[in-house]
C-alpha positions as a printed NumPy array, in Angstrom:
array([[-35.835, -73.289,  44.136],
       [-35.89 , -72.423,  47.864],
       [-39.433, -70.733,  47.923],
       [-41.4  , -74.017,  46.828],
       [-41.766, -74.482,  50.947],
       [-44.215, -71.597,  50.406],
       [-46.39 , -73.131,  47.777],
       [-49.636, -74.93 ,  48.263],
       [-49.845, -78.328,  47.1  ],
       [-52.04 , -77.778,  44.184],
       [-49.42 , -74.687,  43.225],
       [-46.251, -77.008,  43.386],
       [-48.044, -79.596,  41.467],
       [-48.46 , -77.159,  38.405],
       [-44.752, -75.935,  38.999],
       [-43.075, -79.698,  38.626],
       [-45.125, -79.995,  35.677],
       [-42.303, -80.552,  32.341],
       [-43.544, -81.571,  29.285],
       [-46.874, -81.094,  27.515],
       [-49.458, -78.461,  27.172],
       [-51.344, -76.959,  30.579],
       [-53.881, -74.244,  31.208],
       [-53.947, -72.912,  34.826],
       [-57.575, -71.414,  35.477],
       [-56.905, -69.201,  38.179],
       [-59.055, -66.672,  40.371],
       [-57.942, -63.432,  41.663],
       [-54.778, -63.559,  44.051],
       [-54.538, -67.228,  43.86 ],
       [-50.723, -66.831,  42.887],
       [-50.96 , -67.534,  39.237],
       [-48.168, -65.215,  38.408],
       [-45.641, -66.836,  41.065],
       [-46.598, -70.264,  40.053],
       [-45.579, -69.221,  36.165],
       [-42.616, -67.825,  36.92 ],
       [-41.902, -70.703,  39.591],
       [-42.294, -73.17 ,  36.892],
       [-39.863, -71.374,  34.47 ],
       [-37.336, -71.262,  37.032],
       [-37.88 , -74.966,  37.649],
       [-37.863, -75.461,  33.708],
       [-34.605, -73.296,  33.602],
       [-32.878, -75.87 ,  35.624],
       [-34.116, -78.897,  33.6  ],
       [-33.436, -77.577,  29.836],
       [-30.464, -75.694,  28.058],
       [-32.554, -74.674,  25.73 ],
       [-34.583, -71.061,  25.992],
       [-38.027, -70.263,  27.28 ],
       [-40.444, -67.684,  26.052],
       [-42.867, -65.708,  28.467],
       [-45.209, -63.526,  27.243],
       [-47.304, -61.383,  28.986],
       [-49.368, -58.056,  28.014],
       [-47.849, -54.835,  29.899],
       [-44.223, -53.901,  30.294],
       [-44.943, -53.762,  34.253],
       [-46.154, -57.277,  34.242],
       [-43.132, -58.469,  32.225],
       [-40.64 , -56.507,  34.77 ],
       [-42.52 , -58.072,  37.797],
       [-41.886, -61.528,  35.992],
       [-38.439, -60.688,  35.664],
       [-37.951, -59.501,  39.447],
       [-39.513, -62.874,  40.728],
       [-37.494, -65.366,  38.488],
       [-34.358, -67.159,  40.235],
       [-31.012, -65.466,  40.039],
       [-29.423, -67.86 ,  36.727],
       [-26.363, -66.078,  35.793],
       [-27.136, -66.694,  31.879],
       [-31.066, -65.586,  32.406],
       [-31.251, -62.989,  29.728],
       [-29.762, -65.575,  27.229],
       [-32.049, -68.286,  28.059],
       [-35.147, -66.454,  28.899],
       [-37.007, -64.031,  26.855],
       [-39.649, -62.172,  29.025],
       [-42.147, -59.643,  27.588],
       [-45.243, -58.504,  26.149],
       [-46.692, -59.767,  22.797],
       [-45.508, -56.502,  20.826],
       [-42.284, -56.51 ,  22.392],
       [-41.768, -60.149,  21.291],
       [-43.227, -59.27 ,  17.709],
       [-40.803, -56.313,  17.462],
       [-37.749, -58.268,  18.506],
       [-38.719, -60.777,  15.656],
       [-38.955, -58.034,  13.281],
       [-36.022, -56.402,  14.022],
       [-33.944, -59.943,  13.104],
       [-35.926, -61.123,  10.199],
       [-38.234, -58.266,   9.082],
       [-36.373, -58.158,   5.828],
       [-38.04 , -61.317,   4.751],
       [-41.365, -59.784,   4.341],
       [-39.531, -56.405,   2.643],
       [-39.236, -54.077,   5.647],
       [-35.84 , -52.824,   5.365],
       [-35.077, -51.766,   8.807],
       [-36.57 , -51.604,  12.21 ],
       [-39.62 , -48.992,  11.14 ],
       [-41.039, -46.352,  13.659],
       [-43.829, -47.246,  15.477],
       [-46.974, -44.778,  16.014],
       [-48.32 , -46.312,  19.142],
       [-50.53 , -43.136,  20.184],
       [-54.062, -43.759,  19.297],
       [-54.356, -39.731,  18.596],
       [-51.379, -40.243,  16.048],
       [-53.454, -43.011,  14.469],
       [-56.413, -40.862,  13.998],
       [-54.524, -38.033,  12.518],
       [-53.312, -40.339,   9.957],
       [-56.992, -41.327,   9.16 ],
       [-57.495, -38.017,   8.714],
       [-54.562, -37.414,   6.239],
       [-55.868, -40.685,   4.461],
       [-59.129, -39.125,   3.948],
       [-57.795, -36.141,   2.517],
       [-56.056, -38.191,   0.202],
       [-58.946, -40.139,  -0.753],
       [-61.081, -37.876,  -3.202],
       [-64.211, -40.209,  -3.5  ],
       [-65.204, -39.754,   0.31 ],
       [-63.052, -36.397,   1.325],
       [-65.733, -34.352,   0.016],
       [-68.533, -36.16 ,   2.04 ],
       [-66.242, -35.739,   5.266],
       [-65.883, -31.962,   4.736],
       [-69.481, -31.405,   4.863],
       [-69.953, -33.173,   8.197],
       [-69.721, -31.412,  11.413],
       [-66.922, -31.824,  13.448],
       [-68.722, -34.5  ,  16.049],
       [-69.456, -36.409,  12.863],
       [-66.119, -36.317,  11.451],
       [-64.753, -37.61 ,  14.897],
       [-67.13 , -40.316,  15.085],
       [-66.508, -41.323,  11.424],
       [-62.418, -41.489,  11.889],
       [-62.892, -43.918,  15.038],
       [-65.155, -46.016,  13.242],
       [-62.447, -45.975,  10.475],
       [-59.408, -46.917,  13.013],
       [-61.89 , -49.695,  14.858],
       [-62.161, -51.43 ,  11.069],
       [-58.418, -51.065,  10.71 ],
       [-57.747, -52.37 ,  14.173],
       [-60.322, -55.281,  13.061],
       [-58.789, -56.249,  10.339],
       [-55.286, -56.248,  11.555],
       [-56.784, -58.273,  14.583],
       [-58.335, -60.615,  12.174],
       [-55.173, -61.011,  10.59 ],
       [-56.483, -60.571,   7.079],
       [-54.044, -60.433,   4.136],
       [-54.292, -57.921,   1.377],
       [-56.074, -59.898,  -1.007],
       [-59.126, -61.033,   1.354],
       [-60.082, -57.64 ,   2.476],
       [-62.269, -56.68 ,  -0.685],
       [-63.44 , -59.913,  -0.411],
       [-64.843, -59.95 ,   3.087],
       [-65.861, -56.413,   3.223],
       [-68.418, -54.43 ,   1.384],
       [-67.876, -50.92 ,   2.498],
       [-65.504, -49.711,  -0.382],
       [-64.567, -46.43 ,   1.072],
       [-63.335, -48.29 ,   4.348],
       [-61.042, -50.405,   2.38 ],
       [-59.257, -47.67 ,   0.384],
       [-58.802, -45.706,   3.485],
       [-57.153, -48.451,   5.016],
       [-55.323, -49.218,   2.062],
       [-54.08 , -45.36 ,   2.211],
       [-53.38 , -45.641,   5.679],
       [-50.915, -48.204,   4.925],
       [-49.62 , -46.272,   2.416],
       [-49.164, -43.017,   4.212],
       [-47.109, -45.323,   7.303],
       [-44.884, -46.854,   4.825],
       [-43.749, -43.705,   3.386],
       [-42.863, -42.425,   6.412],
       [-41.213, -45.745,   7.366],
       [-43.485, -46.496,  10.163],
       [-45.955, -48.91 ,  11.692],
       [-48.802, -48.998,  13.99 ],
       [-48.966, -51.076,  17.069],
       [-51.43 , -53.682,  15.541],
       [-49.045, -54.065,  12.543],
       [-46.284, -55.716,  14.786],
       [-48.643, -58.502,  15.538],
       [-50.053, -58.899,  11.679],
       [-46.305, -58.553,  10.287],
       [-44.837, -61.527,  12.664],
       [-48.203, -63.717,  11.984],
       [-47.571, -63.236,   8.1  ],
       [-43.659, -63.992,   8.5  ],
       [-44.493, -67.023,  10.175],
       [-47.311, -68.166,   7.718],
       [-45.03 , -66.905,   4.567],
       [-41.915, -68.406,   5.849],
       [-42.448, -71.428,   7.696],
       [-38.498, -71.897,   8.136],
       [-38.632, -68.903,  10.377],
       [-41.272, -70.038,  12.624],
       [-39.557, -73.395,  12.5  ],
       [-36.436, -71.531,  13.677],
       [-38.116, -69.93 ,  16.896],
       [-39.97 , -73.272,  17.777],
       [-36.162, -75.004,  18.065],
       [-34.936, -71.949,  20.202],
       [-38.027, -72.009,  22.694],
       [-38.498, -75.06 ,  24.055],
       [-41.24 , -73.796,  26.344],
       [-43.943, -71.176,  25.744],
       [-45.626, -69.601,  28.664],
       [-48.59 , -67.15 ,  28.553],
       [-49.352, -64.833,  31.438],
       [-52.911, -63.127,  31.662],
       [-54.027, -65.305,  29.07 ],
       [-57.769, -64.058,  29.211],
       [-56.483, -60.913,  27.754],
       [-55.995, -62.746,  24.391],
       [-57.235, -61.342,  21.245],
       [-57.195, -63.405,  17.836],
       [-53.963, -61.493,  16.756],
       [-52.001, -62.628,  19.62 ],
       [-53.316, -65.976,  19.447],
       [-53.091, -66.27 ,  15.821],
       [-49.077, -65.47 ,  16.331],
       [-49.083, -68.251,  19.128],
       [-50.865, -70.542,  16.158],
       [-48.43 , -69.956,  13.622],
       [-44.94 , -70.193,  15.986],
       [-46.228, -73.504,  17.268],
       [-48.044, -74.806,  13.864],
       [-49.278, -78.268,  15.582],
       [-45.668, -79.329,  16.098],
       [-44.852, -77.436,  19.334],
       [-47.073, -78.754,  22.342],
       [-45.301, -77.1  ,  25.561],
       [-47.382, -74.228,  25.897],
       [-48.818, -72.753,  29.176],
       [-51.395, -70.444,  29.8  ],
       [-52.476, -69.059,  32.611],
       [-55.442, -66.428,  33.357],
       [-58.749, -66.097,  34.732],
       [-61.612, -66.069,  32.708],
       [-63.266, -63.521,  34.924],
       [-61.17 , -60.911,  34.421],
       [-60.601, -60.069,  30.902],
       [-60.462, -56.081,  30.974],
       [-58.893, -55.426,  27.355],
       [-62.249, -56.018,  25.675],
       [-62.104, -52.781,  23.227],
       [-58.304, -54.422,  21.956],
       [-60.727, -57.578,  20.818],
       [-59.897, -59.522,  23.559],
       [-61.929, -62.387,  25.118],
       [-61.189, -65.071,  27.241],
       [-62.448, -67.617,  24.88 ],
       [-58.856, -67.658,  23.137],
       [-57.832, -69.139,  26.517],
       [-60.905, -71.153,  27.677],
       [-62.107, -72.769,  24.385],
       [-59.815, -72.366,  21.66 ],
       [-56.882, -73.107,  23.48 ],
       [-58.546, -76.166,  25.262],
       [-59.756, -77.55 ,  21.81 ],
       [-56.504, -76.809,  19.857],
       [-53.901, -78.079,  22.218],
       [-55.829, -80.285,  24.709],
       [-53.691, -79.093,  27.786],
       [-54.208, -80.653,  31.223],
       [-56.124, -78.145,  33.46 ],
       [-55.437, -76.953,  36.484],
       [-57.82 , -74.837,  38.889],
       [-56.319, -72.458,  41.609],
       [-59.016, -70.711,  43.706],
       [-57.681, -69.721,  47.201],
       [-56.954, -65.688,  47.325],
       [-53.543, -65.385,  48.451],
       [-53.14 , -61.514,  47.146],
       [-55.661, -59.374,  48.539],
       [-56.639, -59.521,  52.032],
       [-60.229, -59.279,  53.444],
       [-59.933, -56.007,  54.34 ],
       [-58.892, -54.346,  51.193],
       [-61.314, -56.569,  49.338],
       [-64.198, -55.489,  51.618],
       [-63.301, -51.702,  51.162],
       [-63.257, -52.326,  47.047],
       [-66.672, -53.916,  47.532],
       [-68.06 , -51.217,  49.321],
       [-66.637, -48.548,  46.612],
       [-67.993, -50.565,  43.854],
       [-70.407, -53.281,  44.683],
       [-69.984, -56.858,  43.304],
       [-66.972, -56.083,  42.307],
       [-65.084, -58.818,  44.701],
       [-65.265, -62.257,  45.984],
       [-63.969, -62.119,  49.827],
       [-65.206, -65.731,  50.138],
       [-61.946, -67.351,  49.327],
       [-59.606, -64.891,  50.777],
       [-57.026, -66.492,  53.544],
       [-55.383, -62.989,  54.494],
       [-56.961, -60.669,  56.869],
       [-55.213, -57.298,  56.532],
       [-55.944, -53.415,  57.051],
       [-57.91 , -50.983,  55.863],
       [-57.877, -47.156,  57.685],
       [-58.764, -43.939,  56.554],
       [-57.152, -40.739,  58.717],
       [-57.455, -37.192,  58.172],
       [-54.771, -34.664,  58.865],
       [-54.998, -30.782,  59.509],
       [-53.078, -29.732,  56.318],
       [-50.91 , -31.076,  53.914],
       [-47.783, -31.125,  56.169],
       [-49.724, -33.289,  58.724],
       [-50.415, -35.481,  55.9  ],
       [-46.978, -36.122,  54.895],
       [-45.905, -36.227,  58.567],
       [-48.523, -38.656,  59.217],
       [-47.234, -40.783,  56.278],
       [-43.915, -40.684,  57.049],
       [-44.595, -41.739,  60.529],
       [-46.431, -44.574,  59.228],
       [-43.759, -46.044,  56.738],
       [-40.947, -45.852,  59.721],
       [-43.577, -47.489,  61.929],
       [-43.813, -50.362,  59.649],
       [-39.87 , -50.487,  58.911],
       [-39.371, -50.603,  63.182],
       [-41.761, -53.336,  63.119],
       [-39.911, -55.44 ,  60.6  ],
       [-42.516, -58.173,  60.103],
       [-46.115, -58.969,  59.904],
       [-47.63 , -62.024,  59.994],
       [-49.847, -61.137,  56.936],
       [-46.746, -60.164,  54.739],
       [-43.906, -62.674,  53.77 ],
       [-40.718, -61.924,  54.411],
       [-39.71 , -58.822,  55.934],
       [-41.204, -55.306,  55.679],
       [-39.177, -53.305,  53.611],
       [-39.212, -49.684,  51.852],
       [-39.607, -51.347,  48.511],
       [-43.292, -53.469,  49.836],
       [-44.506, -49.522,  50.318],
       [-46.163, -47.251,  47.903],
       [-47.844, -43.945,  47.823],
       [-50.393, -43.287,  45.627],
       [-52.114, -40.185,  44.633],
       [-54.532, -38.716,  41.662],
       [-52.167, -36.149,  40.369],
       [-48.251, -35.943,  40.776],
       [-48.798, -32.28 ,  42.277],
       [-49.938, -33.749,  45.578],
       [-46.543, -35.368,  46.569],
       [-44.99 , -32.02 ,  46.542],
       [-45.182, -31.424,  50.437],
       [-44.595, -35.436,  51.017],
       [-41.416, -35.283,  48.826],
       [-39.843, -32.75 ,  50.829],
       [-40.679, -34.432,  54.236],
       [-39.6  , -37.628,  52.891],
       [-36.155, -36.095,  52.05 ],
       [-35.928, -34.605,  55.636],
       [-36.664, -37.888,  57.133],
       [-33.972, -39.504,  55.108],
       [-36.922, -42.093,  53.738],
       [-35.54 , -43.489,  50.38 ],
       [-38.212, -43.336,  47.8  ],
       [-38.556, -42.977,  44.096],
       [-41.093, -42.077,  41.315],
       [-42.654, -44.43 ,  39.132],
       [-42.442, -43.324,  35.604],
       [-44.441, -43.837,  32.681],
       [-42.121, -45.31 ,  29.772],
       [-41.051, -42.564,  27.31 ],
       [-41.445, -39.047,  27.372],
       [-43.339, -36.955,  30.109],
       [-46.852, -37.137,  30.454],
       [-48.26 , -33.493,  31.342],
       [-51.304, -33.048,  33.605],
       [-52.306, -29.335,  32.415],
       [-53.519, -28.183,  29.1  ],
       [-51.1  , -25.148,  28.947],
       [-47.71 , -27.21 ,  29.147],
       [-49.61 , -30.124,  26.63 ],
       [-49.282, -27.14 ,  24.541],
       [-45.832, -26.352,  25.391],
       [-44.621, -29.898,  24.695],
       [-46.445, -29.684,  21.249],
       [-45.174, -26.375,  20.225],
       [-41.183, -27.394,  21.651],
       [-41.601, -30.334,  19.225],
       [-42.436, -27.976,  16.268],
       [-39.695, -25.764,  16.887],
       [-37.31 , -28.784,  16.694],
       [-39.237, -30.284,  13.842],
       [-41.086, -27.819,  11.426],
       [-42.247, -30.66 ,   9.486],
       [-43.637, -32.361,  12.409],
       [-47.272, -31.802,  10.457],
       [-49.112, -34.535,  12.704],
       [-48.42 , -32.857,  15.843],
       [-48.696, -29.251,  14.84 ],
       [-52.399, -30.431,  14.03 ],
       [-53.094, -31.243,  17.163],
       [-51.397, -28.094,  18.595],
       [-53.552, -26.087,  16.278],
       [-56.831, -28.   ,  17.526],
       [-56.112, -27.275,  21.193],
       [-55.227, -23.366,  20.03 ],
       [-58.654, -23.799,  18.182],
       [-57.421, -22.447,  14.992],
       [-57.575, -23.71 ,  11.542],
       [-54.51 , -26.061,  10.269],
       [-52.41 , -24.491,   7.602],
       [-49.445, -27.033,   6.53 ],
       [-47.517, -24.101,   5.694],
       [-47.613, -22.13 ,   9.306],
       [-44.523, -21.507,  11.633],
       [-44.226, -21.245,  15.041],
       [-44.023, -17.79 ,  14.892],
       [-47.162, -17.626,  12.695],
       [-49.104, -19.366,  15.45 ],
       [-48.48 , -16.777,  17.853],
       [-49.887, -13.918,  15.709],
       [-53.125, -15.912,  15.37 ],
       [-53.711, -17.117,  18.83 ],
       [-56.09 , -14.875,  21.024],
       [-55.748, -16.586,  24.289],
       [-53.078, -14.339,  26.846],
       [-52.195, -17.783,  28.292],
       [-51.873, -19.896,  25.301],
       [-49.972, -17.165,  23.293],
       [-47.485, -16.591,  26.488],
       [-46.704, -20.224,  26.445],
       [-46.109, -20.375,  22.757],
       [-43.873, -17.352,  23.004],
       [-42.12 , -19.031,  25.761],
       [-41.019, -22.068,  23.357],
       [-40.079, -19.632,  20.69 ],
       [-37.641, -17.72 ,  22.937],
       [-36.061, -20.539,  24.077],
       [-32.128, -20.899,  22.422],
       [-31.467, -23.775,  20.738],
       [-28.196, -24.625,  23.073],
       [-30.762, -24.262,  26.051],
       [-28.824, -21.646,  27.533],
       [-31.7  , -19.987,  28.641],
       [-34.093, -22.992,  29.873],
       [-34.033, -22.284,  33.399],
       [-34.739, -18.419,  33.315],
       [-37.137, -18.557,  30.701],
       [-39.461, -21.233,  32.243],
       [-39.31 , -19.631,  35.548],
       [-40.42 , -16.291,  34.001],
       [-43.56 , -18.577,  32.692],
       [-44.137, -19.99 ,  35.935],
       [-44.422, -16.276,  37.423],
       [-46.516, -15.166,  34.526],
       [-49.331, -18.022,  35.852],
       [-49.116, -17.057,  39.266],
       [-50.78 , -13.841,  37.945],
       [-54.303, -13.669,  39.318],
       [-55.672, -11.278,  36.791],
       [-55.758, -14.441,  34.58 ],
       [-58.514, -15.671,  36.592],
       [-57.213, -19.472,  36.348],
       [-58.705, -22.225,  38.541],
       [-56.201, -23.005,  41.778],
       [-55.965, -26.351,  40.739],
       [-55.269, -25.624,  37.312],
       [-52.351, -23.357,  38.222],
       [-50.856, -25.826,  40.789],
       [-50.78 , -28.561,  37.75 ],
       [-48.982, -26.026,  35.445],
       [-46.644, -24.941,  38.249],
       [-46.16 , -28.519,  38.675],
       [-45.556, -29.641,  35.211],
       [-42.828, -26.676,  34.683],
       [-40.945, -27.8  ,  37.848],
       [-40.965, -31.434,  36.11 ],
       [-39.707, -30.412,  32.5  ],
       [-37.093, -28.455,  34.899],
       [-35.828, -31.657,  36.508],
       [-35.519, -33.208,  33.345],
       [-33.51 , -30.587,  32.273],
       [-31.105, -30.626,  35.14 ],
       [-30.978, -34.204,  34.879],
       [-29.693, -33.628,  30.822],
       [-27.456, -31.319,  31.681],
       [-25.479, -33.464,  33.996],
       [-25.155, -35.665,  31.249],
       [-23.668, -33.492,  28.447],
       [-21.183, -30.895,  28.018],
       [-22.633, -30.141,  24.532],
       [-26.562, -29.261,  25.552],
       [-29.189, -28.741,  22.497],
       [-32.856, -28.66 ,  22.981],
       [-32.674, -31.339,  20.108],
       [-30.663, -33.602,  22.204],
       [-32.942, -33.005,  25.361],
       [-35.996, -33.941,  23.671],
       [-34.149, -37.136,  22.514],
       [-33.399, -37.895,  25.858],
       [-36.541, -37.164,  27.392],
       [-38.373, -39.464,  24.852],
       [-35.846, -42.144,  25.947],
       [-36.901, -41.781,  29.541],
       [-32.877, -41.165,  30.57 ],
       [-34.029, -37.781,  32.185],
       [-36.052, -39.079,  34.505],
       [-35.242, -37.994,  38.216],
       [-34.894, -40.768,  40.843],
       [-34.386, -43.488,  38.886],
       [-33.24 , -45.843,  41.129],
       [-35.643, -48.409,  42.006],
       [-35.392, -48.601,  45.587],
       [-37.188, -46.869,  48.432],
       [-40.928, -46.208,  48.75 ],
       [-42.604, -46.076,  45.541],
       [-44.485, -42.835,  44.832],
       [-46.707, -43.386,  41.787],
       [-50.002, -41.656,  40.311],
       [-52.991, -43.995,  40.104],
       [-52.673, -44.344,  36.559],
       [-48.948, -45.206,  36.361],
       [-49.722, -47.845,  39.179],
       [-52.202, -49.707,  36.761],
       [-51.751, -53.484,  36.597],
       [-49.108, -53.517,  39.763],
       [-49.797, -54.373,  43.271],
       [-47.658, -53.622,  46.881],
       [-47.97 , -55.161,  50.335],
       [-48.571, -51.626,  51.645],
       [-50.444, -49.123,  49.975],
       [-50.772, -44.924,  51.164],
       [-53.682, -43.381,  49.168],
       [-52.925, -39.783,  49.969],
       [-55.025, -36.758,  48.687],
       [-58.475, -38.25 ,  49.006],
       [-60.298, -34.95 ,  49.359],
       [-62.812, -33.802,  47.168],
       [-61.703, -32.031,  44.139],
       [-58.225, -33.881,  44.543],
       [-59.677, -37.418,  44.173],
       [-62.33 , -36.948,  42.363],
       [-60.492, -34.554,  40.449],
       [-62.158, -31.233,  40.284],
       [-62.324, -31.414,  36.426],
       [-64.296, -34.498,  36.693],
       [-66.748, -32.98 ,  39.277],
       [-67.378, -30.191,  36.569],
       [-67.912, -32.433,  33.785],
       [-70.018, -35.023,  35.618],
       [-71.143, -37.76 ,  34.165],
       [-68.778, -40.615,  32.989],
       [-66.023, -38.406,  33.726],
       [-67.187, -39.159,  37.547],
       [-67.465, -42.623,  37.14 ],
       [-63.819, -42.891,  35.56 ],
       [-63.015, -41.329,  38.802],
       [-64.867, -43.926,  41.054],
       [-62.814, -46.266,  38.808],
       [-59.869, -44.842,  39.26 ],
       [-60.304, -45.158,  43.27 ],
       [-61.211, -48.555,  42.466],
       [-57.787, -49.16 ,  41.008],
       [-56.005, -47.324,  43.69 ],
       [-57.699, -49.508,  46.571],
       [-56.715, -52.761,  44.628],
       [-53.179, -52.121,  44.207],
       [-53.155, -53.278,  47.566],
       [-52.158, -56.626,  48.353],
       [-52.31 , -56.532,  52.173],
       [-52.815, -53.015,  54.03 ],
       [-54.404, -50.309,  52.498],
       [-54.579, -46.537,  54.21 ],
       [-56.071, -43.383,  52.907],
       [-55.218, -40.14 ,  53.98 ],
       [-56.391, -36.67 ,  53.421],
       [-55.731, -32.863,  54.708],
       [-58.439, -30.572,  55.922],
       [-56.69 , -27.68 ,  54.488],
       [-54.519, -27.019,  51.053],
       [-52.511, -24.401,  50.48 ],
       [-53.345, -22.78 ,  47.321],
       [-50.898, -21.382,  44.615],
       [-51.557, -17.642,  45.983],
       [-50.484, -18.639,  49.372],
       [-53.616, -18.756,  50.993],
       [-55.225, -21.973,  52.624],
       [-58.886, -23.503,  51.431],
       [-60.827, -26.277,  53.442],
       [-61.126, -29.531,  51.899],
       [-63.582, -32.263,  53.038],
       [-63.27 , -35.93 ,  52.247],
       [-63.803, -37.544,  48.94 ],
       [-67.631, -37.914,  48.248],
       [-66.705, -41.435,  47.366],
       [-65.473, -41.981,  50.965],
       [-68.047, -39.839,  52.95 ],
       [-70.443, -42.746,  53.553],
       [-67.827, -45.288,  54.77 ],
       [-68.009, -46.667,  58.174],
       [-65.11 , -47.873,  59.932]])
């Protein structure tokens, strides 16, 4: 454990604790994840049994793995993952004990679950007529109430026999049961079921819980302020009052997932009452610099405590003449840091891997990507797990139509496509039938493009290039920003296609779709070099040096949010705050005074309205 010399006395005390329950109450940037991983490394050197480390996002789990010492057999001796990932692992091994014949398909998207609720309503005669008489807004509101009810039932770990006893709303109970029947009929479960089913498994099969207690000598929970009832109940069912080597680490002031039923009380009160842990407090902020926190505080006042911040740091705003100048400035700054090699505010050498470039939308990176390649600066895109996330409505329509082309029985996504096309859903409708019903020239062209794709993919490139040329037609009167996003989305599909084509000699659209869903076609998937990421993809992770590009108005905030106003603009400011706080030490914001539009002309830009009052 060579890194112990860099720990404070309080951090080292926590790391060296072996047996017994402990609670680390850690404020922002106080090194809580580092303390947790250092302690796990210490324990791996002391025990031959396994360790279970749980957190709340795949990104956080990946970061924990990267920080751990390089033990030769670490993957056999340690499970690092999310609560849901651990529960999936348990069900894959022991789900048959509660009637799961095989690993079921997981419906994790909220939109998919809403569609299943609508199907449940259609199959519930006692309520379906009332529902049909409601307007669209009322129907949507009702569906979300049902979804909330279903999630609450599962978070509270209610067994089926408890449902009617504890709930007076018989319609909701009936819809819950129908919703579950639909899931079973499709060999599926939803995200909340993962926790509920493992809770049931441990409660109904105590010997299975005992097996996992014997397997894992230590249980560690990171970001424990975000625990909800179901997650805490899984921990209780697993430990069953007999397993005391539980460590919880978190900050009661940073609970952010309240809409999932989370509460710092599970860590701050329940864990303390149930386990009687030894309590440690970490207060000093070693992660975020004063400069970064002051900038975030200026953006959203009273959002940060700068008092205990140790590192000074840097925050600067720069303007460039155009996108080319912006990209050049960024590359110059990267090379400047690499040549510098070290800085007193940054631990260890300054490497490409300690630098990330963020933007509101992916198309903002186009000129930068060219310049990085020209200058030989290594980089990679941070991708969201699974399939591509498209930014434009047109290509979201393409994606849904593509699914239906490959699976005509996919009623779930056909319903969603009909909503985007603003036409009535018909379960007998086909892709060619949709083309006949759609009046919008743009949407119709997208559907025709999908329909014209050959199943062996031989015409993917030429067909998508034709769609690009169509979208550039000024007669369509599309917004400049929308065209940029459409063209960028199409280019993204083509990149994935080219990567897929390298993988096989027997190409097919179906295999292509599966490869995309599994993340096998993501470009630049090596994890070295400077990170390029949209702000949304970067949530939950930090870098020593962040360069936030494209902070011009209508880019950040996004032009669509400016049009909508209200809550959309509030969310945009929150997104900018998230971007700021991804920086641990240095933060640079840069923007171009001119942007090149899809038609070839340049438009003058001004700095983001969120930053125009910043005084440097």
